[in-house]
C-alpha cells in the first residue's frame, strides 16, 4: 500500500507553510518545508544561500559559467537541473518513509505516480498576502505587491520548466489519472 502524502503548493504569502505545519501537528506526521532545503543543501554541496536563491527557479543564463563559477559541473547539467535531480530524490525518499506533508518544490508532480497524494494549492487575495508578508517577514525596500508578483512569477516559471504544467492549475490532476 502506498503512503498517504499531502502536498501543498502555495502562492507566496498565502500561509501554505503555516497550514502544512499545523496539519502535520494535528495528524502527528512530519511536515517538510525548510527541512527539504536543509537536505538539499546537505546533499548538493551548495551553500544554503545559493540553494535558497537559485534552487526554486528555472535555469537561466549560461549553465557552463554557472557550473564553472561554483565548481559544480555534473554531467553538463545547469546548477538548477542538478538541484532538481537531488530534490526529486529527496522527495521520493521522504514519501517512501511514511505519511508526511511536503510543502512546495513540485512535490505534487514528483509524487503523482508513486504516492497516494492529496494535492492542495493554497491561495489568497493580493491584499491579504501583502499584509501577511509584511507582518511575517518584515519590511522590505521593495513593495509587498512587487515581492509577491516576483516570487510567484519565479515559482510559476520553475514549475512549468520542470513539469511542463501550469502552476496552480487544478486541472493538472486530470493528467495524472
PDB file of C-alpha atoms in Angstrom:
ATOM      1  CA  UNK A   1       0.000   0.000   0.000  1.00  0.00           C
ATOM      2  CA  UNK A   2       1.272   3.463  -0.877  1.00  0.00           C
ATOM      3  CA  UNK A   3       1.906   6.029   1.835  1.00  0.00           C
ATOM      4  CA  UNK A   4      -0.610   8.812   2.169  1.00  0.00           C
ATOM      5  CA  UNK A   5       1.052  12.122   1.428  1.00  0.00           C
ATOM      6  CA  UNK A   6      -0.256  15.688   1.418  1.00  0.00           C
ATOM      7  CA  UNK A   7       1.482  18.026  -0.992  1.00  0.00           C
ATOM      8  CA  UNK A   8       0.948  21.742  -0.552  1.00  0.00           C
ATOM      9  CA  UNK A   9       1.733  24.238  -3.276  1.00  0.00           C
ATOM     10  CA  UNK A  10       1.066  27.851  -2.438  1.00  0.00           C
ATOM     11  CA  UNK A  11       1.203  31.424  -3.510  1.00  0.00           C
ATOM     12  CA  UNK A  12       3.888  33.358  -1.704  1.00  0.00           C
ATOM     13  CA  UNK A  13       2.401  34.867   1.445  1.00  0.00           C
ATOM     14  CA  UNK A  14      -0.766  32.744   1.458  1.00  0.00           C
ATOM     15  CA  UNK A  15       0.149  30.783   4.600  1.00  0.00           C
ATOM     16  CA  UNK A  16       0.748  27.404   2.959  1.00  0.00           C
ATOM     17  CA  UNK A  17       3.759  26.668   5.149  1.00  0.00           C
ATOM     18  CA  UNK A  18       1.810  27.526   8.305  1.00  0.00           C
ATOM     19  CA  UNK A  19      -1.153  25.400   7.218  1.00  0.00           C
ATOM     20  CA  UNK A  20       1.187  22.491   6.446  1.00  0.00           C
ATOM     21  CA  UNK A  21       2.859  22.683   9.859  1.00  0.00           C
ATOM     22  CA  UNK A  22      -0.484  22.876  11.704  1.00  0.00           C
ATOM     23  CA  UNK A  23      -1.946  19.976   9.718  1.00  0.00           C
ATOM     24  CA  UNK A  24       1.136  17.850  10.355  1.00  0.00           C
ATOM     25  CA  UNK A  25       0.863  18.571  14.064  1.00  0.00           C
ATOM     26  CA  UNK A  26      -2.823  17.605  14.076  1.00  0.00           C
ATOM     27  CA  UNK A  27      -2.149  14.377  12.122  1.00  0.00           C
ATOM     28  CA  UNK A  28       1.071  13.596  14.039  1.00  0.00           C
ATOM     29  CA  UNK A  29       3.085  13.234  10.852  1.00  0.00           C
ATOM     30  CA  UNK A  30       6.201  15.091   9.677  1.00  0.00           C
ATOM     31  CA  UNK A  31       5.997  18.216   7.557  1.00  0.00           C
ATOM     32  CA  UNK A  32       8.878  19.009   5.224  1.00  0.00           C
ATOM     33  CA  UNK A  33       9.412  22.568   4.046  1.00  0.00           C
ATOM     34  CA  UNK A  34      12.586  24.219   5.315  1.00  0.00           C
ATOM     35  CA  UNK A  35      13.743  20.677   6.065  1.00  0.00           C
ATOM     36  CA  UNK A  36      13.686  19.964   2.310  1.00  0.00           C
ATOM     37  CA  UNK A  37      16.000  22.913   1.788  1.00  0.00           C
ATOM     38  CA  UNK A  38      18.342  21.691   4.532  1.00  0.00           C
ATOM     39  CA  UNK A  39      18.523  18.243   2.919  1.00  0.00           C
ATOM     40  CA  UNK A  40      19.089  19.832  -0.485  1.00  0.00           C
ATOM     41  CA  UNK A  41      21.971  21.911   0.879  1.00  0.00           C
ATOM     42  CA  UNK A  42      23.479  18.872   2.586  1.00  0.00           C
ATOM     43  CA  UNK A  43      23.270  16.591  -0.449  1.00  0.00           C
ATOM     44  CA  UNK A  44      24.150  19.132  -3.145  1.00  0.00           C
ATOM     45  CA  UNK A  45      27.239  20.697  -1.612  1.00  0.00           C
ATOM     46  CA  UNK A  46      25.951  24.185  -2.414  1.00  0.00           C
ATOM     47  CA  UNK A  47      25.666  26.827   0.285  1.00  0.00           C
ATOM     48  CA  UNK A  48      22.307  27.489   1.894  1.00  0.00           C
ATOM     49  CA  UNK A  49      22.139  30.970   0.408  1.00  0.00           C
ATOM     50  CA  UNK A  50      22.815  29.614  -3.087  1.00  0.00           C
ATOM     51  CA  UNK A  51      20.114  26.945  -2.789  1.00  0.00           C
ATOM     52  CA  UNK A  52      17.647  29.482  -1.414  1.00  0.00           C
ATOM     53  CA  UNK A  53      18.352  31.939  -4.204  1.00  0.00           C
ATOM     54  CA  UNK A  54      18.623  29.517  -7.128  1.00  0.00           C
ATOM     55  CA  UNK A  55      17.063  26.214  -6.102  1.00  0.00           C
ATOM     56  CA  UNK A  56      13.447  27.018  -6.825  1.00  0.00           C
ATOM     57  CA  UNK A  57      13.865  28.966 -10.013  1.00  0.00           C
ATOM     58  CA  UNK A  58      14.114  27.809 -13.588  1.00  0.00           C
ATOM     59  CA  UNK A  59      17.542  27.558 -15.179  1.00  0.00           C
ATOM     60  CA  UNK A  60      18.698  30.743 -16.812  1.00  0.00           C
ATOM     61  CA  UNK A  61      21.850  32.271 -18.099  1.00  0.00           C
ATOM     62  CA  UNK A  62      24.909  30.350 -19.094  1.00  0.00           C
ATOM     63  CA  UNK A  63      24.868  26.972 -17.301  1.00  0.00           C
ATOM     64  CA  UNK A  64      28.526  26.412 -18.161  1.00  0.00           C
ATOM     65  CA  UNK A  65      29.628  29.634 -16.486  1.00  0.00           C
ATOM     66  CA  UNK A  66      27.344  28.913 -13.527  1.00  0.00           C
ATOM     67  CA  UNK A  67      28.799  25.437 -13.101  1.00  0.00           C
ATOM     68  CA  UNK A  68      32.357  26.696 -13.553  1.00  0.00           C
ATOM     69  CA  UNK A  69      31.911  29.547 -11.070  1.00  0.00           C
ATOM     70  CA  UNK A  70      30.517  27.264  -8.350  1.00  0.00           C
ATOM     71  CA  UNK A  71      32.658  24.205  -9.084  1.00  0.00           C
ATOM     72  CA  UNK A  72      29.626  22.051  -9.953  1.00  0.00           C
ATOM     73  CA  UNK A  73      29.670  20.623 -13.451  1.00  0.00           C
ATOM     74  CA  UNK A  74      27.816  17.348 -13.080  1.00  0.00           C
ATOM     75  CA  UNK A  75      27.064  15.711 -16.427  1.00  0.00           C
ATOM     76  CA  UNK A  76      26.799  19.153 -18.025  1.00  0.00           C
ATOM     77  CA  UNK A  77      23.631  19.986 -16.110  1.00  0.00           C
ATOM     78  CA  UNK A  78      22.800  23.506 -15.085  1.00  0.00           C
ATOM     79  CA  UNK A  79      23.079  24.031 -11.350  1.00  0.00           C
ATOM     80  CA  UNK A  80      19.281  24.242 -11.182  1.00  0.00           C
ATOM     81  CA  UNK A  81      18.933  20.915 -13.033  1.00  0.00           C
ATOM     82  CA  UNK A  82      21.456  19.366 -10.668  1.00  0.00           C
ATOM     83  CA  UNK A  83      19.444  20.674  -7.692  1.00  0.00           C
ATOM     84  CA  UNK A  84      16.186  19.444  -9.276  1.00  0.00           C
ATOM     85  CA  UNK A  85      17.540  15.896  -9.537  1.00  0.00           C
ATOM     86  CA  UNK A  86      18.650  15.891  -5.903  1.00  0.00           C
ATOM     87  CA  UNK A  87      15.379  17.464  -4.778  1.00  0.00           C
ATOM     88  CA  UNK A  88      13.382  14.832  -6.691  1.00  0.00           C
ATOM     89  CA  UNK A  89      15.326  12.031  -4.998  1.00  0.00           C
ATOM     90  CA  UNK A  90      14.841  13.576  -1.543  1.00  0.00           C
ATOM     91  CA  UNK A  91      11.078  13.944  -2.055  1.00  0.00           C
ATOM     92  CA  UNK A  92      10.719  10.371  -3.323  1.00  0.00           C
ATOM     93  CA  UNK A  93      12.752   9.079  -0.357  1.00  0.00           C
ATOM     94  CA  UNK A  94      10.706  11.042   2.196  1.00  0.00           C
ATOM     95  CA  UNK A  95       7.426   9.847   0.689  1.00  0.00           C
ATOM     96  CA  UNK A  96       8.652   6.238   0.801  1.00  0.00           C
ATOM     97  CA  UNK A  97       9.422   6.550   4.532  1.00  0.00           C
ATOM     98  CA  UNK A  98       5.813   7.126   5.548  1.00  0.00           C
ATOM     99  CA  UNK A  99       2.912   9.562   5.618  1.00  0.00           C
ATOM    100  CA  UNK A 100       4.009  13.195   5.565  1.00  0.00           C
ATOM    101  CA  UNK A 101       3.268  16.671   4.304  1.00  0.00           C
ATOM    102  CA  UNK A 102       5.529  18.173   1.657  1.00  0.00           C
ATOM    103  CA  UNK A 103       5.381  21.906   1.026  1.00  0.00           C
ATOM    104  CA  UNK A 104       6.322  23.212  -2.415  1.00  0.00           C
ATOM    105  CA  UNK A 105       9.260  22.033  -4.530  1.00  0.00           C
ATOM    106  CA  UNK A 106       6.963  20.421  -7.167  1.00  0.00           C
ATOM    107  CA  UNK A 107       6.221  17.545  -4.781  1.00  0.00           C
ATOM    108  CA  UNK A 108       2.740  17.164  -6.283  1.00  0.00           C
ATOM    109  CA  UNK A 109       4.259  16.469  -9.682  1.00  0.00           C
ATOM    110  CA  UNK A 110       7.161  14.357  -8.448  1.00  0.00           C
ATOM    111  CA  UNK A 111       4.841  12.052  -6.476  1.00  0.00           C
ATOM    112  CA  UNK A 112       1.999  11.897  -8.998  1.00  0.00           C
ATOM    113  CA  UNK A 113       2.584   8.209  -9.815  1.00  0.00           C
ATOM    114  CA  UNK A 114       4.305   6.924  -6.693  1.00  0.00           C
ATOM    115  CA  UNK A 115       2.223   8.022  -3.723  1.00  0.00           C
ATOM    116  CA  UNK A 116      -1.363   8.321  -2.542  1.00  0.00           C
ATOM    117  CA  UNK A 117      -1.452  12.114  -2.548  1.00  0.00           C
ATOM    118  CA  UNK A 118      -3.861  14.769  -1.515  1.00  0.00           C
ATOM    119  CA  UNK A 119      -2.706  17.729  -3.574  1.00  0.00           C
ATOM    120  CA  UNK A 120      -3.541  21.208  -2.293  1.00  0.00           C
ATOM    121  CA  UNK A 121      -2.878  24.672  -3.692  1.00  0.00           C
ATOM    122  CA  UNK A 122      -3.206  27.495  -1.159  1.00  0.00           C
ATOM    123  CA  UNK A 123      -4.046  30.954  -2.473  1.00  0.00           C
ATOM    124  CA  UNK A 124      -5.334  34.232  -1.071  1.00  0.00           C
ATOM    125  CA  UNK A 125      -6.086  37.755  -2.189  1.00  0.00           C
ATOM    126  CA  UNK A 126      -3.233  40.095  -3.025  1.00  0.00           C
ATOM    127  CA  UNK A 127      -4.209  42.369  -0.120  1.00  0.00           C
ATOM    128  CA  UNK A 128      -4.143  39.555   2.431  1.00  0.00           C
ATOM    129  CA  UNK A 129      -0.822  38.191   1.149  1.00  0.00           C
ATOM    130  CA  UNK A 130       0.777  41.662   1.058  1.00  0.00           C
ATOM    131  CA  UNK A 131      -0.245  42.317   4.657  1.00  0.00           C
ATOM    132  CA  UNK A 132       0.884  38.863   5.739  1.00  0.00           C
ATOM    133  CA  UNK A 133       4.391  39.077   4.234  1.00  0.00           C
ATOM    134  CA  UNK A 134       4.965  42.433   5.906  1.00  0.00           C
ATOM    135  CA  UNK A 135       3.708  41.041   9.250  1.00  0.00           C
ATOM    136  CA  UNK A 136       5.546  37.708   8.999  1.00  0.00           C
ATOM    137  CA  UNK A 137       8.695  38.526   7.013  1.00  0.00           C
ATOM    138  CA  UNK A 138       9.157  42.182   7.874  1.00  0.00           C
ATOM    139  CA  UNK A 139       9.621  45.320   5.866  1.00  0.00           C
ATOM    140  CA  UNK A 140      11.498  45.404   2.602  1.00  0.00           C
ATOM    141  CA  UNK A 141      12.729  48.113   0.299  1.00  0.00           C
ATOM    142  CA  UNK A 142      10.562  46.513  -2.387  1.00  0.00           C
ATOM    143  CA  UNK A 143       6.781  46.935  -2.205  1.00  0.00           C
ATOM    144  CA  UNK A 144       4.962  43.853  -0.862  1.00  0.00           C
ATOM    145  CA  UNK A 145       2.905  43.568  -4.049  1.00  0.00           C
ATOM    146  CA  UNK A 146       6.036  43.625  -6.191  1.00  0.00           C
ATOM    147  CA  UNK A 147       7.686  40.974  -3.967  1.00  0.00           C
ATOM    148  CA  UNK A 148       4.565  38.782  -4.257  1.00  0.00           C
ATOM    149  CA  UNK A 149       4.367  39.086  -8.028  1.00  0.00           C
ATOM    150  CA  UNK A 150       8.095  38.449  -8.484  1.00  0.00           C
ATOM    151  CA  UNK A 151       8.210  35.401  -6.212  1.00  0.00           C
ATOM    152  CA  UNK A 152       5.082  33.839  -7.726  1.00  0.00           C
ATOM    153  CA  UNK A 153       6.288  34.563 -11.258  1.00  0.00           C
ATOM    154  CA  UNK A 154       9.546  32.750 -10.490  1.00  0.00           C
ATOM    155  CA  UNK A 155       7.730  29.808  -8.835  1.00  0.00           C
ATOM    156  CA  UNK A 156       5.396  29.522 -11.806  1.00  0.00           C
ATOM    157  CA  UNK A 157       8.278  29.529 -14.310  1.00  0.00           C
ATOM    158  CA  UNK A 158      10.157  26.910 -12.256  1.00  0.00           C
ATOM    159  CA  UNK A 159       7.097  24.670 -12.011  1.00  0.00           C
ATOM    160  CA  UNK A 160       6.455  24.943 -15.742  1.00  0.00           C
ATOM    161  CA  UNK A 161      10.113  24.336 -16.591  1.00  0.00           C
ATOM    162  CA  UNK A 162      10.285  21.043 -14.676  1.00  0.00           C
ATOM    163  CA  UNK A 163       6.705  19.767 -15.063  1.00  0.00           C
ATOM    164  CA  UNK A 164       5.532  21.295 -18.346  1.00  0.00           C
ATOM    165  CA  UNK A 165       2.349  22.189 -16.462  1.00  0.00           C
ATOM    166  CA  UNK A 166       0.764  25.407 -15.274  1.00  0.00           C
ATOM    167  CA  UNK A 167       1.485  26.141 -11.598  1.00  0.00           C
ATOM    168  CA  UNK A 168      -1.709  26.388  -9.541  1.00  0.00           C
ATOM    169  CA  UNK A 169      -3.934  24.889 -12.224  1.00  0.00           C
ATOM    170  CA  UNK A 170      -6.363  22.435 -10.619  1.00  0.00           C
ATOM    171  CA  UNK A 171      -6.742  20.677 -13.980  1.00  0.00           C
ATOM    172  CA  UNK A 172      -3.192  19.291 -13.661  1.00  0.00           C
ATOM    173  CA  UNK A 173      -4.582  16.434 -11.609  1.00  0.00           C
ATOM    174  CA  UNK A 174      -6.681  15.159 -14.522  1.00  0.00           C
ATOM    175  CA  UNK A 175      -3.497  14.473 -16.485  1.00  0.00           C
ATOM    176  CA  UNK A 176      -2.202  12.165 -13.767  1.00  0.00           C
ATOM    177  CA  UNK A 177      -5.084   9.668 -13.768  1.00  0.00           C
TER     178      UNK A 177
END
